[in-house]
Amino acid sequence: MDLQVCSNCNHNICAKQVSIFSSLNDEDIKKIVQMTGHKSYFKGDYLCHEGDITSKLFIVNEGKVKLSKFNKEGKEQILRIQSNGSFFGEYYLFSDDEPYNFSAIAISDVKICTLSKTDMDGLLKDHPDINQKILGEISRRLIQTENLVQNLSTNDTNSKVAYVLLRLSERYGKVDKNQIHVEIPINREEMANYAGVTRETMSRKLSSFEQSGIIRTEGNKIIIIKDKEALTNFI
């Protein structure tokens, strides 16, 4: 992990990428940038561990991060994938001494900007509209978590794999001629951990979906969804 200055963040103002700050003017954005800490992490580095106690907002300026939980046997369950312009740790801005219930792990080299709870408290006082946007984002993520839990509770592996493909397509998919080209940010093992299945099951189901004409794979990083409705019907 290396310290970074803001000029190293690809010359982007990190806060401008974040949806909750979209209503702020350039002067306010500059004030936020002055508050932020800047760090870089290598692929595989932990940004935080489950059980850590700290209150800060993490902004992903560049790269990708997975939020995961691990059971006693070390089995990983991926909760979300965060990439450029997204943020996490928002729950802990509203609580004191509450431990993180996830670990954040870099799945590529990443550049991260952080805001402390103290700075966020002042920011929210001056811009109460940000509160509403954070609450809206929290509500959206709670719904996604409930959907993930519901999906994990099923024994239907078609449903589990279809769910992950659709979730990844929402964030990383590009529509082209009624097909969705998805650049997958994680490997097959991590896709399996996201879906709550074994790697072998993930590979088998992807092959089955491909043989059925629902998807097409191009190497390990590109999946083309040819029939989104068919995937949706599995869920």
mmCIF file of N, CA and C in Angstrom, residues 44-52 64-71 74-82 88 92 100-107 148 152 186-187 189-195:
data_model
loop_
_atom_site.group_PDB
_atom_site.id
_atom_site.type_symbol
_atom_site.label_atom_id
_atom_site.label_comp_id
_atom_site.label_asym_id
_atom_site.label_seq_id
_atom_site.Cartn_x
_atom_site.Cartn_y
_atom_site.Cartn_z
ATOM 1 N N GLY A 44 -5.153 -7.833 -4.304
ATOM 2 C CA GLY A 44 -5.041 -8.773 -3.194
ATOM 3 C C GLY A 44 -4.909 -8.125 -1.840
ATOM 4 N N ASP A 45 -4.618 -6.815 -1.797
ATOM 5 C CA ASP A 45 -4.516 -6.108 -0.521
ATOM 6 C C ASP A 45 -5.891 -5.964 0.128
ATOM 7 N N TYR A 46 -5.893 -5.991 1.463
ATOM 8 C CA TYR A 46 -7.110 -5.710 2.226
ATOM 9 C C TYR A 46 -7.184 -4.218 2.528
ATOM 10 N N LEU A 47 -8.319 -3.595 2.200
ATOM 11 C CA LEU A 47 -8.547 -2.204 2.569
ATOM 12 C C LEU A 47 -9.065 -2.121 3.996
ATOM 13 N N CYS A 48 -9.850 -3.105 4.397
ATOM 14 C CA CYS A 48 -10.298 -3.234 5.777
ATOM 15 C C CYS A 48 -10.675 -4.687 6.002
ATOM 16 N N HIS A 49 -10.684 -5.085 7.265
ATOM 17 C CA HIS A 49 -11.036 -6.451 7.633
ATOM 18 C C HIS A 49 -12.353 -6.454 8.402
ATOM 19 N N GLU A 50 -13.105 -7.520 8.237
ATOM 20 C CA GLU A 50 -14.313 -7.695 9.030
ATOM 21 C C GLU A 50 -13.933 -7.648 10.506
ATOM 22 N N GLY A 51 -14.650 -6.849 11.275
ATOM 23 C CA GLY A 51 -14.347 -6.688 12.693
ATOM 24 C C GLY A 51 -13.568 -5.431 13.009
ATOM 25 N N ASP A 52 -12.965 -4.805 11.976
ATOM 26 C CA ASP A 52 -12.284 -3.526 12.200
ATOM 27 C C ASP A 52 -13.283 -2.481 12.690
ATOM 28 N N LYS A 64 -10.983 -1.885 -8.868
ATOM 29 C CA LYS A 64 -12.147 -2.639 -8.401
ATOM 30 C C LYS A 64 -11.854 -3.289 -7.056
ATOM 31 N N VAL A 65 -12.903 -3.338 -6.216
ATOM 32 C CA VAL A 65 -12.802 -3.864 -4.853
ATOM 33 C C VAL A 65 -13.991 -4.793 -4.624
ATOM 34 N N LYS A 66 -13.745 -5.917 -3.965
ATOM 35 C CA LYS A 66 -14.860 -6.788 -3.589
ATOM 36 C C LYS A 66 -15.097 -6.683 -2.088
ATOM 37 N N LEU A 67 -16.360 -6.681 -1.704
ATOM 38 C CA LEU A 67 -16.756 -6.704 -0.298
ATOM 39 C C LEU A 67 -17.201 -8.126 0.016
ATOM 40 N N SER A 68 -16.545 -8.768 0.975
ATOM 41 C CA SER A 68 -16.763 -10.196 1.223
ATOM 42 C C SER A 68 -16.902 -10.495 2.704
ATOM 43 N N LYS A 69 -17.592 -11.605 2.983
ATOM 44 C CA LYS A 69 -17.633 -12.181 4.311
ATOM 45 C C LYS A 69 -17.041 -13.586 4.220
ATOM 46 N N PHE A 70 -16.438 -14.050 5.324
ATOM 47 C CA PHE A 70 -15.844 -15.379 5.374
ATOM 48 C C PHE A 70 -16.426 -16.138 6.556
ATOM 49 N N ASN A 71 -16.789 -17.422 6.321
ATOM 50 C CA ASN A 71 -17.288 -18.215 7.438
ATOM 51 C C ASN A 71 -16.117 -18.828 8.217
ATOM 52 N N GLY A 74 -13.433 -20.465 6.367
ATOM 53 C CA GLY A 74 -12.714 -19.643 5.399
ATOM 54 C C GLY A 74 -13.392 -19.524 4.057
ATOM 55 N N LYS A 75 -14.615 -20.051 3.933
ATOM 56 C CA LYS A 75 -15.360 -19.952 2.685
ATOM 57 C C LYS A 75 -15.811 -18.516 2.473
ATOM 58 N N GLU A 76 -15.556 -17.986 1.297
ATOM 59 C CA GLU A 76 -15.870 -16.596 0.994
ATOM 60 C C GLU A 76 -17.256 -16.454 0.378
ATOM 61 N N GLN A 77 -17.965 -15.424 0.804
ATOM 62 C CA GLN A 77 -19.210 -15.010 0.147
ATOM 63 C C GLN A 77 -19.062 -13.568 -0.271
ATOM 64 N N ILE A 78 -19.018 -13.324 -1.575
ATOM 65 C CA ILE A 78 -18.916 -11.956 -2.081
ATOM 66 C C ILE A 78 -20.277 -11.277 -1.969
ATOM 67 N N LEU A 79 -20.272 -10.075 -1.420
ATOM 68 C CA LEU A 79 -21.512 -9.304 -1.253
ATOM 69 C C LEU A 79 -21.733 -8.320 -2.378
ATOM 70 N N ARG A 80 -20.666 -7.621 -2.763
ATOM 71 C CA ARG A 80 -20.764 -6.608 -3.815
ATOM 72 C C ARG A 80 -19.402 -6.416 -4.451
ATOM 73 N N ILE A 81 -19.424 -5.895 -5.678
ATOM 74 C CA ILE A 81 -18.213 -5.463 -6.363
ATOM 75 C C ILE A 81 -18.304 -3.951 -6.521
ATOM 76 N N GLN A 82 -17.268 -3.241 -6.106
ATOM 77 C CA GLN A 82 -17.240 -1.783 -6.199
ATOM 78 C C GLN A 82 -16.175 -1.372 -7.221
ATOM 79 N N PHE A 88 -18.144 2.797 -0.361
ATOM 80 C CA PHE A 88 -18.643 1.884 0.658
ATOM 81 C C PHE A 88 -18.204 2.397 2.029
ATOM 82 N N TYR A 92 -21.405 3.099 8.375
ATOM 83 C CA TYR A 92 -20.639 3.356 9.589
ATOM 84 C C TYR A 92 -20.423 4.844 9.839
ATOM 85 N N TYR A 100 -16.907 -3.319 11.235
ATOM 86 C CA TYR A 100 -17.274 -3.669 9.866
ATOM 87 C C TYR A 100 -17.769 -5.107 9.826
ATOM 88 N N ASN A 101 -18.837 -5.351 9.081
ATOM 89 C CA ASN A 101 -19.347 -6.714 8.926
ATOM 90 C C ASN A 101 -18.934 -7.310 7.585
ATOM 91 N N PHE A 102 -17.885 -6.758 6.980
ATOM 92 C CA PHE A 102 -17.340 -7.294 5.737
ATOM 93 C C PHE A 102 -15.853 -6.960 5.674
ATOM 94 N N SER A 103 -15.162 -7.636 4.781
ATOM 95 C CA SER A 103 -13.784 -7.287 4.437
ATOM 96 C C SER A 103 -13.790 -6.702 3.032
ATOM 97 N N ALA A 104 -12.961 -5.702 2.789
ATOM 98 C CA ALA A 104 -12.829 -5.102 1.464
ATOM 99 C C ALA A 104 -11.465 -5.480 0.905
ATOM 100 N N ILE A 105 -11.466 -6.094 -0.281
ATOM 101 C CA ILE A 105 -10.238 -6.637 -0.862
ATOM 102 C C ILE A 105 -10.087 -6.125 -2.288
ATOM 103 N N ALA A 106 -8.912 -5.614 -2.617
ATOM 104 C CA ALA A 106 -8.658 -5.124 -3.968
ATOM 105 C C ALA A 106 -8.588 -6.304 -4.935
ATOM 106 N N ILE A 107 -9.367 -6.261 -6.018
ATOM 107 C CA ILE A 107 -9.285 -7.313 -7.035
ATOM 108 C C ILE A 107 -8.548 -6.811 -8.274
ATOM 109 N N LEU A 148 -29.942 -10.914 -2.583
ATOM 110 C CA LEU A 148 -28.831 -11.860 -2.573
ATOM 111 C C LEU A 148 -29.092 -12.974 -1.570
ATOM 112 N N LEU A 152 -29.378 -16.884 -2.377
ATOM 113 C CA LEU A 152 -28.479 -17.873 -1.784
ATOM 114 C C LEU A 152 -29.237 -18.976 -1.054
ATOM 115 N N ILE A 186 -14.214 -10.228 -12.182
ATOM 116 C CA ILE A 186 -13.720 -11.234 -11.253
ATOM 117 C C ILE A 186 -13.511 -12.549 -11.992
ATOM 118 N N ASN A 187 -12.710 -13.444 -11.390
ATOM 119 C CA ASN A 187 -12.449 -14.728 -12.033
ATOM 120 C C ASN A 187 -13.577 -15.719 -11.724
ATOM 121 N N GLU A 189 -13.599 -18.440 -9.940
ATOM 122 C CA GLU A 189 -13.672 -18.795 -8.526
ATOM 123 C C GLU A 189 -14.463 -17.742 -7.755
ATOM 124 N N GLU A 190 -14.201 -16.473 -8.045
ATOM 125 C CA GLU A 190 -14.911 -15.388 -7.362
ATOM 126 C C GLU A 190 -16.368 -15.322 -7.805
ATOM 127 N N MET A 191 -16.642 -15.617 -9.069
ATOM 128 C CA MET A 191 -18.041 -15.684 -9.515
ATOM 129 C C MET A 191 -18.782 -16.766 -8.734
ATOM 130 N N ALA A 192 -18.114 -17.898 -8.517
ATOM 131 C CA ALA A 192 -18.720 -18.978 -7.741
ATOM 132 C C ALA A 192 -18.970 -18.532 -6.303
ATOM 133 N N ASN A 193 -18.012 -17.803 -5.726
ATOM 134 C CA ASN A 193 -18.174 -17.293 -4.358
ATOM 135 C C ASN A 193 -19.299 -16.276 -4.272
ATOM 136 N N TYR A 194 -19.498 -15.531 -5.321
ATOM 137 C CA TYR A 194 -20.595 -14.560 -5.370
ATOM 138 C C TYR A 194 -21.941 -15.293 -5.413
ATOM 139 N N ALA A 195 -21.995 -16.361 -6.204
ATOM 140 C CA ALA A 195 -23.248 -17.085 -6.389
ATOM 141 C C ALA A 195 -23.542 -18.070 -5.264
#
